[in-house]
């Protein structure tokens, strides 16, 4: 009797503790809703639960089906949409104002989602799907806590740009992106459909745009060029995508980039180029010289293309690029100069504005609106045009203050091809590191916009340019999880911003994305290692001290030294580890529920490892910065190797090398295609004097400084003939005794007409005592 009573008491306490926990545990929601009021109790959603929608309400039925689809994939529960009333139900409520606004109420009797608009119902469904999928109990009933959510977006444009022009992705890939955008309430998918390197939109009237313009021959770093690569979307495929996206609240904004970034167009139809020549579809990343001709027949040609584009993409906005159009071809064309005189235009910038205005007016006459990159402001902006600001925020501030609508998409913060960490396992990208926290901190309402012009800020957009993103995995890796930060800064109230809370709410979203088949980068949560003091001192003392940290600072770091994978029971890291060189540290951060936040990463402390550095640990030589992390070839599908490089001067340094302890070295070198459109920056490429036909790798102790003392040459290796040598090779050499510790500078002197070179790894060998 007494035993039973105490058991009963214990059970009651447990249940109430669990209930209290559920009421205060952070809700697994990203983006954070506008307002959440927690109640008492919960409603349990089980397999087979009915989801009711009003009879004849197609929008509500669609929202119910999407709810069921997400919950099935992300939580393993099968929900049953039905017409009529049910404990989980969608209702129309004209009192919930705003097309994207909704209310979601949960109590012990059921769940009710109310909205006036289809998209409101959809977003209510996405919020409920998140509430149903907070944990790892896949397929088991879930208790949704009682609450009342009233939600609506802060900004109307919550965008993501995909660039299939640089590296084509199959249409199925875009479907997956649309699904996962909708899951976090992003609503604008900008497709960069044309560029110098490829034309991806089928135009029935001008078939050569894709017959010729959709294919390019990859650059070579010596030897035979690779097979052609490319592809395009048919209009039928894109119509299917547009309908699919619309059903998920996502509008697609197509971009035809002009008058620059037009080389694929000119390759297909040279009569619409400027100087009459026919270029190949470009394989050079960056800025290329080919421009659209502003002549009347080319304006009509583009209008024909726009007719087909508008027939496929029914949304308001058509993006016509306008970025990075170097005007040299127009400057050098007597015909374009005569046209400018005839129009009374003084500068090529004004010519660009005139041209954009032609298209702006054409689109406006069809009820559409032109949007372009901020360069379209430069020669005066057509009244109807909207601006996407990428060169910082100035374009947005100027345009909004002039009364134009703007979207904030500034590089480098919202350029998702910017690497998200300095980790050595990061795939290629731009080396300006923009962390999850950097994106989360970004405020889309820039300072300097007059209060009465704030309404012109439509919202924010992140761009995943794809020069260095080849595979679906790589594109997803840059998008997820930073898309969650983008969603929150563009949907949630500014006052709700809270990075620590976001990190907790993000974990279930990461789990949902992974269950949906997405690659999600764990860069922000992976353990990184820093040696305290210099490697040389550690080697001398035979004692190495290593600090462990994650970029986001989330969770508890746990580690092992015996080679086993760390679990939630492994040693918790408290202070830098002081070790005799030899062991490999394996560590991961764990959340409060004991789940690892990232795959464990290793750090070898052997003496050989302490004397080795790889590309991600090199620094730039004095002249320049390592701006890119590039793959072995433009089409390489592997994430590694990747080389941190300065394409203007191929020089890297092994910093603070333990030269005093070394008697030799191995340098692993890769030859990479030089395929960059540098335009006027071409004069910044530093040519060295090569003293053998293909140039040399020159190693010096310390890096040369202008007008400084000459640095001692440690070794010189003539480079092999690019036409016949493999593209990865190694050099070994010896080092004299008596060197001081310090930087080793690795300078290539190959002609700038040749491929360029990067060091993948340098290993010093230890001098025997
Ligand atoms: C751009 O990055 N050229 C818009």
XYZ file of C-alpha atoms and ligand atoms in Angstrom:
773
model
C 0.000 0.000 0.000
C 2.599 2.462 1.114
C 4.905 1.350 -1.668
C 2.152 1.866 -4.243
C 1.331 5.323 -2.910
C 4.912 6.486 -3.191
C 5.123 5.045 -6.700
C 1.984 6.933 -7.626
C 3.400 10.104 -6.147
C 6.658 9.662 -8.044
C 4.794 9.152 -11.322
C 2.674 12.257 -10.785
C 5.751 14.339 -10.080
C 7.438 13.035 -13.204
C 4.458 13.828 -15.405
C 4.043 17.341 -14.055
C 7.766 18.003 -14.387
C 7.610 16.846 -17.998
C 4.553 19.028 -18.644
C 6.186 22.076 -17.085
C 9.267 21.393 -19.204
C 7.163 21.233 -22.358
C 5.603 24.586 -21.532
C 8.909 26.357 -21.170
C 11.078 24.467 -23.655
C 11.893 26.661 -26.660
C 9.468 26.070 -29.493
C 11.159 24.459 -32.485
C 10.269 27.322 -34.800
C 12.329 29.042 -37.518
C 11.637 31.823 -38.357
C 10.330 33.018 -34.997
C 6.687 34.106 -35.279
C 5.559 37.647 -34.607
C 3.805 36.708 -31.389
C 3.525 33.500 -29.354
C 1.466 33.067 -26.197
C 1.989 29.813 -24.333
C -0.981 28.052 -22.713
C -1.480 25.072 -20.419
C -1.680 21.505 -21.685
C -1.076 20.113 -25.115
C -2.692 18.320 -28.018
C -1.245 15.016 -29.133
C -0.902 14.381 -32.853
C -0.803 10.675 -33.695
C -0.418 8.650 -36.833
C -3.589 8.856 -38.928
C -4.827 12.128 -37.366
C -7.433 13.875 -39.512
C -6.807 17.363 -40.839
C -10.056 19.110 -41.779
C -10.553 21.795 -44.401
C -13.721 23.664 -45.376
C -15.702 22.001 -48.161
C -14.708 23.353 -51.561
C -11.745 25.346 -50.251
C -8.950 24.346 -52.626
C -6.368 26.604 -50.926
C -7.034 25.073 -47.517
C -6.947 21.563 -48.979
C -3.573 22.353 -50.571
C -2.225 23.636 -47.246
C -3.436 20.451 -45.522
C -1.709 18.292 -48.121
C 1.546 20.230 -47.678
C 1.303 19.868 -43.930
C 0.870 16.115 -44.362
C 3.776 15.875 -46.793
C 6.196 17.709 -44.490
C 5.090 15.825 -41.388
C 5.469 12.502 -43.192
C 9.036 13.238 -44.291
C 10.194 15.138 -41.236
C 8.355 13.288 -38.463
C 7.274 9.949 -39.911
C 3.578 10.477 -39.114
C 0.827 10.038 -41.682
C -1.849 12.724 -41.427
C -5.168 12.326 -43.258
C -6.575 15.443 -44.924
C -10.413 15.358 -44.927
C -13.182 17.767 -45.881
C -15.049 19.201 -42.934
C -14.296 19.544 -39.288
C -11.552 17.657 -37.478
C -9.420 18.212 -34.349
C -6.720 19.673 -36.604
C -8.417 22.096 -38.954
C -7.836 24.941 -41.369
C -10.384 27.764 -41.433
C -10.806 30.948 -43.430
C -10.943 34.037 -41.291
C -11.264 37.429 -42.944
C -10.249 38.954 -39.608
C -6.684 37.769 -40.135
C -5.509 40.478 -42.470
C -2.618 40.143 -44.893
C -2.148 37.488 -47.587
C 0.723 35.853 -45.684
C -0.647 36.282 -42.147
C -2.114 33.446 -40.093
C -3.183 32.472 -36.591
C -2.424 29.118 -35.068
C -4.164 28.047 -31.856
C -3.466 24.846 -29.948
C -5.340 23.688 -26.867
C -6.193 20.351 -25.320
C -9.023 19.793 -27.838
C -7.268 20.486 -31.082
C -5.359 22.709 -33.436
C -6.817 25.491 -35.536
C -5.064 27.387 -38.331
C -6.853 30.495 -39.542
C -5.992 32.871 -42.364
C -7.698 34.969 -44.975
C -5.207 34.155 -47.744
C -3.976 30.894 -49.230
C -0.416 31.776 -48.326
C -1.417 32.481 -44.748
C -2.917 28.980 -44.528
C 0.252 27.596 -46.083
C 2.495 29.351 -43.549
C 0.250 28.190 -40.715
C 0.757 24.664 -42.067
C 4.538 25.125 -42.156
C 4.560 26.386 -38.563
C 2.461 23.429 -37.441
C 4.749 21.029 -39.305
C 7.643 22.476 -37.278
C 5.712 22.155 -34.003
C 5.058 18.499 -34.798
C 8.694 17.739 -35.559
C 10.800 18.969 -32.677
C 12.510 15.785 -31.607
C 13.983 12.530 -32.749
C 11.068 10.237 -31.876
C 10.396 9.503 -35.508
C 6.987 7.975 -36.190
C 5.780 8.322 -32.572
C 2.865 10.552 -31.488
C 3.900 14.071 -30.576
C 2.422 16.457 -28.004
C 2.068 19.954 -29.438
C 2.042 22.433 -26.549
C -0.952 24.714 -26.069
C -0.283 28.127 -27.528
C -1.623 30.959 -29.624
C 0.494 32.265 -32.496
C -0.324 35.403 -34.452
C 2.125 35.741 -37.303
C 2.866 37.846 -40.353
C 6.087 38.699 -42.171
C 8.247 41.759 -41.555
C 9.243 41.951 -45.240
C 7.432 40.953 -48.425
C 10.563 39.827 -50.361
C 12.342 36.930 -48.697
C 14.545 35.748 -51.476
C 17.127 33.241 -52.528
C 19.008 33.334 -55.816
C 20.209 30.201 -57.561
C 22.737 30.465 -60.398
C 22.321 27.567 -62.816
C 24.082 29.650 -65.495
C 27.575 28.992 -64.143
C 26.906 25.381 -63.244
C 23.699 23.891 -64.507
C 21.537 22.002 -62.029
C 18.744 19.618 -63.001
C 15.177 20.906 -62.612
C 14.525 18.352 -59.842
C 17.129 20.128 -57.749
C 15.092 23.340 -57.952
C 11.977 21.517 -56.754
C 13.838 20.498 -53.609
C 14.987 24.062 -53.003
C 11.416 25.351 -53.375
C 10.182 22.810 -50.792
C 12.777 23.881 -48.269
C 12.323 27.595 -48.930
C 8.606 27.236 -48.193
C 9.411 25.327 -44.987
C 11.066 28.461 -43.557
C 8.699 30.936 -45.260
C 11.092 32.219 -47.929
C 8.927 33.293 -50.824
C 11.026 34.501 -53.773
C 13.252 32.273 -55.882
C 15.410 34.318 -58.242
C 16.799 32.203 -61.085
C 19.917 33.646 -62.728
C 19.129 32.026 -66.068
C 21.725 33.569 -68.352
C 25.337 34.593 -68.118
C 28.558 34.529 -70.103
C 28.949 30.833 -69.323
C 25.505 29.596 -70.281
C 21.979 30.392 -71.456
C 19.500 28.171 -69.610
C 16.064 29.363 -70.823
C 14.575 27.733 -73.915
C 13.444 30.403 -76.408
C 11.397 28.796 -79.164
C 11.845 31.653 -81.581
C 15.621 31.725 -81.149
C 16.671 28.098 -80.666
C 20.398 28.782 -80.983
C 20.310 30.472 -77.567
C 20.237 26.986 -76.079
C 21.592 24.919 -79.005
C 24.797 26.965 -78.818
C 24.513 29.136 -75.730
C 23.747 26.365 -73.231
C 27.043 24.547 -73.723
C 30.628 25.397 -73.032
C 33.978 23.685 -73.114
C 35.583 23.731 -69.673
C 38.941 25.415 -69.354
C 42.021 23.311 -69.328
C 45.029 23.525 -67.054
C 47.102 21.810 -69.734
C 46.456 18.754 -71.873
C 43.236 18.218 -73.810
C 40.149 20.311 -72.971
C 37.359 18.414 -71.237
C 34.050 17.432 -72.898
C 31.459 20.200 -73.177
C 29.165 20.819 -70.214
C 25.856 22.608 -69.769
C 22.140 22.158 -70.191
C 18.962 24.207 -70.211
C 15.414 24.185 -68.952
C 12.582 23.737 -71.415
C 9.635 26.069 -71.106
C 7.452 23.091 -70.149
C 9.835 22.215 -67.300
C 9.855 25.787 -66.038
C 6.057 26.081 -66.211
C 5.863 22.984 -64.059
C 8.317 24.495 -61.587
C 6.454 27.821 -61.526
C 3.163 26.066 -60.687
C 4.809 23.887 -58.050
C 6.461 26.925 -56.465
C 3.243 28.986 -56.565
C 1.474 26.217 -54.649
C 4.155 26.659 -51.969
C 3.936 30.440 -51.838
C 7.138 30.909 -53.827
C 7.236 33.362 -56.735
C 9.968 32.811 -59.298
C 11.818 35.853 -60.603
C 13.677 34.987 -63.812
C 16.809 36.915 -64.733
C 18.089 37.582 -68.225
C 21.346 39.413 -67.579
C 22.096 42.359 -69.901
C 23.770 44.252 -71.435
C 26.853 42.631 -69.830
C 27.233 38.974 -68.876
C 25.883 38.382 -72.392
C 28.621 36.292 -73.969
C 26.490 33.140 -74.326
C 23.866 35.229 -76.141
C 26.485 36.722 -78.462
C 27.980 33.271 -79.052
C 24.554 32.121 -80.256
C 23.563 35.273 -82.195
C 26.680 37.354 -82.955
C 24.513 39.824 -84.922
C 23.302 41.057 -81.514
C 26.826 41.545 -80.264
C 28.763 44.740 -80.796
C 31.835 44.134 -82.903
C 30.638 41.387 -85.223
C 32.823 38.551 -83.977
C 31.511 35.256 -82.650
C 32.969 34.343 -79.262
C 32.752 30.917 -77.715
C 30.474 30.563 -74.714
C 32.813 31.746 -71.981
C 34.601 29.564 -69.495
C 36.058 32.536 -67.633
C 34.564 33.457 -64.250
C 34.286 37.162 -63.545
C 33.698 39.987 -65.975
C 33.881 39.415 -69.739
C 33.762 42.094 -72.436
C 30.803 40.923 -74.554
C 27.803 43.259 -74.497
C 24.401 43.293 -76.081
C 24.196 45.744 -78.957
C 21.721 48.537 -78.081
C 20.591 48.818 -81.737
C 16.859 48.692 -82.537
C 16.887 45.149 -83.932
C 18.575 43.853 -80.773
C 16.045 45.628 -78.564
C 13.304 43.830 -80.541
C 15.206 40.554 -80.210
C 15.233 40.921 -76.421
C 11.568 41.936 -76.409
C 10.764 38.712 -78.268
C 12.664 36.811 -75.604
C 10.834 38.708 -72.870
C 7.504 37.735 -74.468
C 8.391 34.078 -74.089
C 9.821 34.663 -70.615
C 6.662 36.441 -69.428
C 4.520 33.633 -70.825
C 6.381 31.156 -68.606
C 6.888 33.316 -65.498
C 3.637 35.043 -64.499
C 5.053 36.956 -61.503
C 5.332 40.713 -61.282
C 9.116 41.017 -61.426
C 11.443 40.341 -64.325
C 15.138 40.747 -63.507
C 17.260 42.182 -66.310
C 20.656 42.153 -64.603
C 22.579 45.283 -65.508
C 25.604 44.364 -63.410
C 29.266 44.556 -64.288
C 28.801 45.651 -67.893
C 32.245 47.004 -68.739
C 31.547 49.420 -71.579
C 34.699 48.943 -73.697
C 32.909 47.315 -76.632
C 30.411 50.160 -76.812
C 33.243 52.698 -76.500
C 35.072 51.061 -79.398
C 32.038 50.693 -81.668
C 31.428 53.539 -84.174
C 27.852 52.296 -84.590
C 27.064 52.444 -80.846
C 28.785 55.828 -80.587
C 26.643 57.120 -83.495
C 23.515 55.782 -81.792
C 24.484 57.592 -78.594
C 24.978 60.858 -80.493
C 21.627 60.382 -82.209
C 19.940 59.906 -78.832
C 21.819 62.825 -77.297
C 23.497 60.553 -74.737
C 26.895 61.580 -73.450
C 28.116 58.520 -71.592
C 27.917 54.773 -72.000
C 26.274 54.695 -68.560
C 23.462 56.800 -69.996
C 23.324 54.412 -72.943
C 22.831 51.545 -70.492
C 20.091 53.479 -68.707
C 18.400 54.225 -72.026
C 18.502 50.540 -72.930
C 17.192 49.401 -69.540
C 14.456 52.015 -69.880
C 13.369 50.515 -73.227
C 12.880 47.166 -71.536
C 11.389 48.714 -68.400
C 8.745 50.422 -70.521
C 8.119 47.235 -72.498
C 7.603 45.250 -69.305
C 5.467 47.973 -67.721
C 3.178 47.982 -70.763
C 2.543 44.289 -70.053
C 1.881 44.896 -66.386
C 5.288 43.721 -65.213
C 8.079 45.427 -63.317
C 11.771 45.503 -64.080
C 14.283 44.843 -61.329
C 18.037 45.045 -61.834
C 21.338 45.038 -59.958
C 22.295 48.407 -58.501
C 24.429 49.427 -61.510
C 21.168 50.321 -63.262
C 21.128 53.402 -61.023
C 24.306 54.774 -62.536
C 23.008 56.564 -65.611
C 19.667 57.543 -64.072
C 16.972 55.045 -63.220
C 13.775 54.468 -65.149
C 10.844 55.396 -62.939
C 9.334 51.934 -62.896
C 12.521 50.080 -62.049
C 13.340 48.384 -58.762
C 16.869 47.847 -57.527
C 18.629 44.849 -56.063
C 21.538 46.251 -54.111
C 24.625 44.020 -54.148
C 27.574 46.425 -53.931
C 26.899 47.151 -50.288
C 23.794 49.120 -49.333
C 24.377 52.480 -51.012
C 22.401 51.530 -54.097
C 19.448 50.578 -51.941
C 19.616 53.752 -49.874
C 19.881 55.986 -52.955
C 17.160 54.160 -54.872
C 14.720 54.015 -51.944
C 15.238 57.679 -51.212
C 14.452 58.350 -54.891
C 11.224 56.398 -54.454
C 12.215 53.083 -56.042
C 11.549 49.730 -54.452
C 14.701 47.927 -53.351
C 15.861 44.508 -52.235
C 18.925 44.192 -50.001
C 21.326 41.584 -51.250
C 24.726 42.957 -50.276
C 27.989 41.186 -50.931
C 29.705 39.674 -49.093
C 27.227 39.079 -46.232
C 24.321 37.786 -48.290
C 26.504 36.140 -50.928
C 26.119 32.539 -49.894
C 29.056 31.466 -52.055
C 31.150 33.268 -49.420
C 32.593 30.483 -47.287
C 30.892 30.034 -43.935
C 34.035 29.059 -42.039
C 37.798 28.870 -42.363
C 37.733 25.114 -41.863
C 40.042 23.008 -43.981
C 37.128 20.732 -44.907
C 35.042 23.542 -46.450
C 34.287 22.997 -50.176
C 35.324 25.724 -52.661
C 33.890 29.237 -52.627
C 34.823 32.843 -52.036
C 37.200 33.346 -49.140
C 35.368 36.221 -47.556
C 33.969 34.222 -44.661
C 30.351 34.953 -43.786
C 29.287 32.893 -40.833
C 25.822 31.854 -39.746
C 26.106 34.600 -37.117
C 27.094 37.186 -39.752
C 23.974 36.442 -41.781
C 21.848 36.445 -38.625
C 23.221 39.863 -37.613
C 22.425 41.428 -40.972
C 19.698 44.082 -40.753
C 17.808 44.484 -44.033
C 16.606 48.008 -43.231
C 19.734 50.063 -43.912
C 20.519 53.268 -42.097
C 20.078 56.356 -44.230
C 16.647 55.619 -45.671
C 14.199 58.363 -44.870
C 11.364 57.099 -42.614
C 8.737 57.852 -45.241
C 10.748 55.806 -47.772
C 11.165 52.711 -45.581
C 8.182 51.091 -47.301
C 10.343 50.902 -50.454
C 12.544 48.291 -48.789
C 10.867 45.143 -50.050
C 13.158 42.800 -48.172
C 16.333 40.768 -48.375
C 17.782 38.098 -50.598
C 20.790 35.782 -50.454
C 22.609 34.786 -53.629
C 24.339 31.485 -54.184
C 26.533 32.281 -57.175
C 27.819 29.048 -58.597
C 31.207 29.526 -60.201
C 32.609 27.272 -57.475
C 29.446 25.327 -56.697
C 29.284 22.405 -59.084
C 27.125 19.757 -57.448
C 23.701 19.899 -55.787
C 25.511 18.985 -52.562
C 27.725 22.056 -52.846
C 24.830 24.419 -53.567
C 22.858 23.007 -50.637
C 25.947 23.214 -48.401
C 26.139 26.992 -48.849
C 22.382 27.510 -48.500
C 21.676 25.380 -45.437
C 21.634 26.308 -42.608
C 22.266 29.994 -43.442
C 18.837 30.074 -45.156
C 17.312 29.808 -41.682
C 19.131 32.978 -40.616
C 17.970 34.670 -43.817
C 14.395 33.563 -43.104
C 14.497 34.963 -39.608
C 15.970 38.360 -40.551
C 13.405 38.774 -43.307
C 10.297 37.319 -41.622
C 10.577 37.851 -37.863
C 10.183 41.138 -36.001
C 13.507 42.852 -35.465
C 12.953 42.795 -31.698
C 12.775 38.960 -31.764
C 16.387 38.641 -32.919
C 18.263 36.387 -30.488
C 21.170 34.344 -31.829
C 21.426 31.968 -28.864
C 17.733 31.143 -29.015
C 17.984 30.830 -32.789
C 20.764 28.235 -32.449
C 18.485 26.093 -30.245
C 15.563 26.443 -32.627
C 17.808 25.759 -35.602
C 18.791 22.240 -34.537
C 15.358 20.713 -35.240
C 15.251 22.569 -38.558
C 18.618 21.088 -39.479
C 17.201 17.651 -38.643
C 14.154 18.355 -40.863
C 16.350 19.455 -43.754
C 18.499 16.360 -43.434
C 15.419 14.126 -43.347
C 14.305 15.888 -46.515
C 17.526 14.831 -48.203
C 19.320 18.177 -48.071
C 23.014 18.566 -47.350
C 23.259 20.935 -44.376
C 26.656 22.388 -43.507
C 27.717 21.731 -39.919
C 30.534 24.288 -40.183
C 29.167 26.502 -37.396
C 28.960 23.580 -34.968
C 32.048 21.532 -35.837
C 34.986 21.616 -33.450
C 38.019 23.550 -34.615
C 41.492 23.344 -33.110
C 44.062 26.052 -32.401
C 47.570 25.406 -31.168
C 48.472 27.817 -28.402
C 51.885 29.327 -28.949
C 53.953 28.261 -31.927
C 54.289 24.762 -33.319
C 58.075 25.209 -33.051
C 57.859 25.839 -29.298
C 55.540 22.870 -28.894
C 57.979 20.637 -30.747
C 60.925 21.868 -28.690
C 59.084 21.372 -25.411
C 57.521 18.121 -26.635
C 54.288 19.531 -25.243
C 51.449 20.872 -27.340
C 48.549 22.879 -26.007
C 45.402 22.838 -28.118
C 42.277 24.954 -27.687
C 38.971 23.548 -28.927
C 36.032 25.698 -29.995
C 33.046 25.791 -32.296
C 32.316 28.802 -34.442
C 28.817 29.325 -33.045
C 29.814 28.550 -29.467
C 26.877 26.169 -29.042
C 26.741 23.008 -26.959
C 29.267 21.190 -24.808
C 32.454 20.019 -26.495
C 33.405 16.426 -25.676
C 36.544 14.662 -26.803
C 38.514 11.448 -26.822
C 42.236 10.803 -27.124
C 42.041 7.059 -27.815
C 40.763 7.233 -31.377
C 37.145 6.426 -30.461
C 34.253 8.565 -31.699
C 33.210 10.907 -28.862
C 29.739 10.330 -27.411
C 27.630 12.372 -24.999
C 29.495 10.555 -22.219
C 32.997 11.494 -23.388
C 35.164 13.974 -21.418
C 33.734 17.479 -21.449
C 36.222 20.036 -22.668
C 36.865 22.769 -20.111
C 40.281 24.265 -20.872
C 42.983 23.904 -23.556
C 44.459 20.396 -23.629
C 48.138 20.082 -22.867
C 49.515 16.894 -24.416
C 52.684 15.093 -25.313
C 52.622 15.103 -29.132
C 51.258 11.870 -30.524
C 47.568 11.416 -29.770
C 44.769 12.347 -32.121
C 42.058 14.471 -30.528
C 38.520 13.648 -31.721
C 35.838 16.050 -30.601
C 32.258 17.101 -31.191
C 29.825 19.511 -29.557
C 26.668 18.051 -27.985
C 23.345 19.719 -27.325
C 21.463 19.486 -24.003
C 19.598 16.409 -25.294
C 22.887 14.593 -25.869
C 22.718 14.786 -29.667
C 25.912 15.685 -31.499
C 25.609 19.066 -33.237
C 28.167 18.100 -35.898
C 30.239 15.183 -37.040
C 33.329 14.683 -34.875
C 36.481 16.239 -36.303
C 40.025 15.029 -35.699
C 43.238 16.817 -34.844
C 46.502 14.921 -35.039
C 49.175 16.076 -32.597
C 52.004 13.895 -33.881
C 55.300 15.674 -34.451
C 54.912 15.103 -38.204
C 51.432 16.658 -38.127
C 52.717 19.650 -36.184
C 55.212 20.252 -39.014
C 52.606 20.087 -41.813
C 50.340 22.832 -43.124
C 47.700 22.664 -45.838
C 46.191 25.210 -48.215
C 43.571 26.449 -45.756
C 46.308 27.284 -43.225
C 48.486 29.312 -45.572
C 48.509 33.077 -45.546
C 48.757 35.519 -48.410
C 52.177 36.803 -49.380
C 52.564 40.522 -48.774
C 51.118 41.565 -52.116
C 47.487 40.623 -52.031
C 44.884 38.484 -50.399
C 43.743 34.933 -50.852
C 40.345 35.747 -52.330
C 39.178 32.369 -53.536
C 39.096 28.759 -52.500
C 39.190 26.979 -55.836
C 38.771 23.376 -56.949
C 41.201 21.381 -59.053
C 39.178 22.037 -62.206
C 36.109 24.090 -63.023
C 33.958 20.938 -63.176
C 35.449 19.036 -60.239
C 32.594 17.367 -58.383
C 34.628 16.410 -55.316
C 34.636 18.778 -52.348
C 38.369 18.315 -51.950
C 41.038 19.211 -52.744
C 40.398 22.929 -52.582
C 43.090 25.579 -52.778
C 43.088 28.986 -51.119
C 44.487 31.194 -53.842
C 45.216 34.724 -54.936
C 44.653 34.731 -58.688
C 46.535 38.024 -59.044
C 49.801 36.710 -57.629
C 50.221 33.034 -56.937
C 52.153 33.293 -53.736
C 51.297 31.720 -50.401
C 53.183 31.441 -47.147
C 53.538 28.712 -44.530
C 53.436 30.975 -41.495
C 55.838 30.635 -38.541
C 57.369 27.423 -39.856
C 59.629 25.504 -37.439
C 62.590 25.845 -39.799
C 65.135 25.550 -37.002
C 64.004 21.965 -36.412
C 63.742 20.919 -40.063
C 66.151 19.413 -42.514
C 63.882 18.920 -45.479
C 60.418 19.324 -46.957
C 57.843 18.057 -49.380
C 55.604 20.519 -51.246
C 52.465 19.220 -52.956
C 51.560 21.408 -55.892
C 48.490 21.613 -58.138
C 48.209 23.257 -61.540
C 44.881 25.014 -61.945
C 43.151 26.504 -64.966
C 43.562 30.264 -65.239
C 40.036 31.111 -66.321
C 39.107 34.464 -64.866
C 37.572 37.417 -66.637
C 39.378 40.242 -64.859
C 38.387 43.099 -67.189
C 40.234 46.256 -66.156
C 41.746 44.505 -63.158
C 43.932 42.579 -65.589
C 46.668 45.123 -64.904
C 46.721 43.981 -61.281
C 47.982 40.524 -62.215
C 51.580 40.323 -61.134
C 53.937 38.871 -63.711
C 57.190 37.460 -62.423
C 60.343 36.977 -64.416
C 60.570 33.288 -65.194
C 64.039 31.926 -65.805
C 62.972 28.502 -67.123
C 60.309 27.979 -69.841
C 57.275 27.290 -67.625
C 58.364 29.239 -64.590
C 59.473 27.970 -61.215
C 58.339 27.469 -57.657
C 60.712 29.567 -55.567
C 60.803 28.978 -51.815
C 62.290 31.712 -49.671
C 62.795 32.043 -45.957
C 60.497 34.966 -45.308
C 58.481 36.730 -47.980
C 59.986 39.347 -50.262
C 58.995 42.900 -49.402
C 59.180 45.754 -51.897
C 62.522 47.512 -51.537
C 63.335 45.239 -48.600
C 66.352 43.000 -48.263
C 66.470 39.993 -50.593
C 65.228 36.854 -48.920
C 67.388 33.740 -48.890
C 66.220 31.278 -51.531
C 65.643 27.913 -49.898
C 64.923 26.029 -53.132
C 63.917 26.551 -56.764
C 61.949 23.979 -58.767
C 61.389 24.479 -62.511
C 57.742 23.706 -63.288
C 56.999 20.946 -65.784
C 55.425 21.478 -69.202
C 51.674 22.057 -68.542
C 50.827 20.332 -71.844
C 52.175 16.972 -70.727
C 52.714 16.906 -66.936
C 50.043 15.675 -64.492
C 48.154 18.457 -62.715
C 49.299 17.404 -59.213
C 52.891 16.736 -58.370
C 55.323 17.145 -55.502
C 58.776 18.519 -54.941
C 61.092 17.488 -52.164
C 64.187 19.287 -50.959
C 66.608 19.669 -48.096
C 67.113 22.584 -45.734
C 70.417 23.779 -44.331
C 71.042 23.796 -40.601
C 70.950 27.073 -38.747
C 67.737 28.579 -40.150
C 65.564 30.606 -37.825
C 61.872 29.792 -37.449
C 59.686 31.949 -39.668
C 57.484 32.151 -42.732
C 58.279 30.122 -45.818
C 57.175 32.000 -48.898
C 56.082 29.919 -51.910
C 56.098 31.993 -55.081
C 55.303 30.706 -58.557
C 56.849 32.591 -61.463
C 54.988 30.942 -64.363
C 53.961 33.217 -67.266
C 50.523 34.745 -66.729
C 49.421 33.297 -70.072
C 49.849 29.823 -68.549
C 47.700 28.026 -65.989
C 48.438 29.003 -62.418
C 49.656 26.981 -59.470
C 48.771 26.483 -55.834
C 50.362 24.622 -52.983
C 48.084 21.995 -51.509
C 50.293 21.022 -48.545
C 53.783 21.508 -47.215
C 55.361 19.040 -44.894
C 58.646 19.720 -43.119
C 60.750 16.786 -42.004
C 62.308 16.844 -38.575
C 66.079 17.063 -38.286
C 67.491 14.136 -36.328
C 69.424 15.257 -33.296
C 26.827 40.541 -59.136
O 27.354 39.989 -58.158
N 27.502 40.729 -60.243
C 25.451 40.979 -59.086
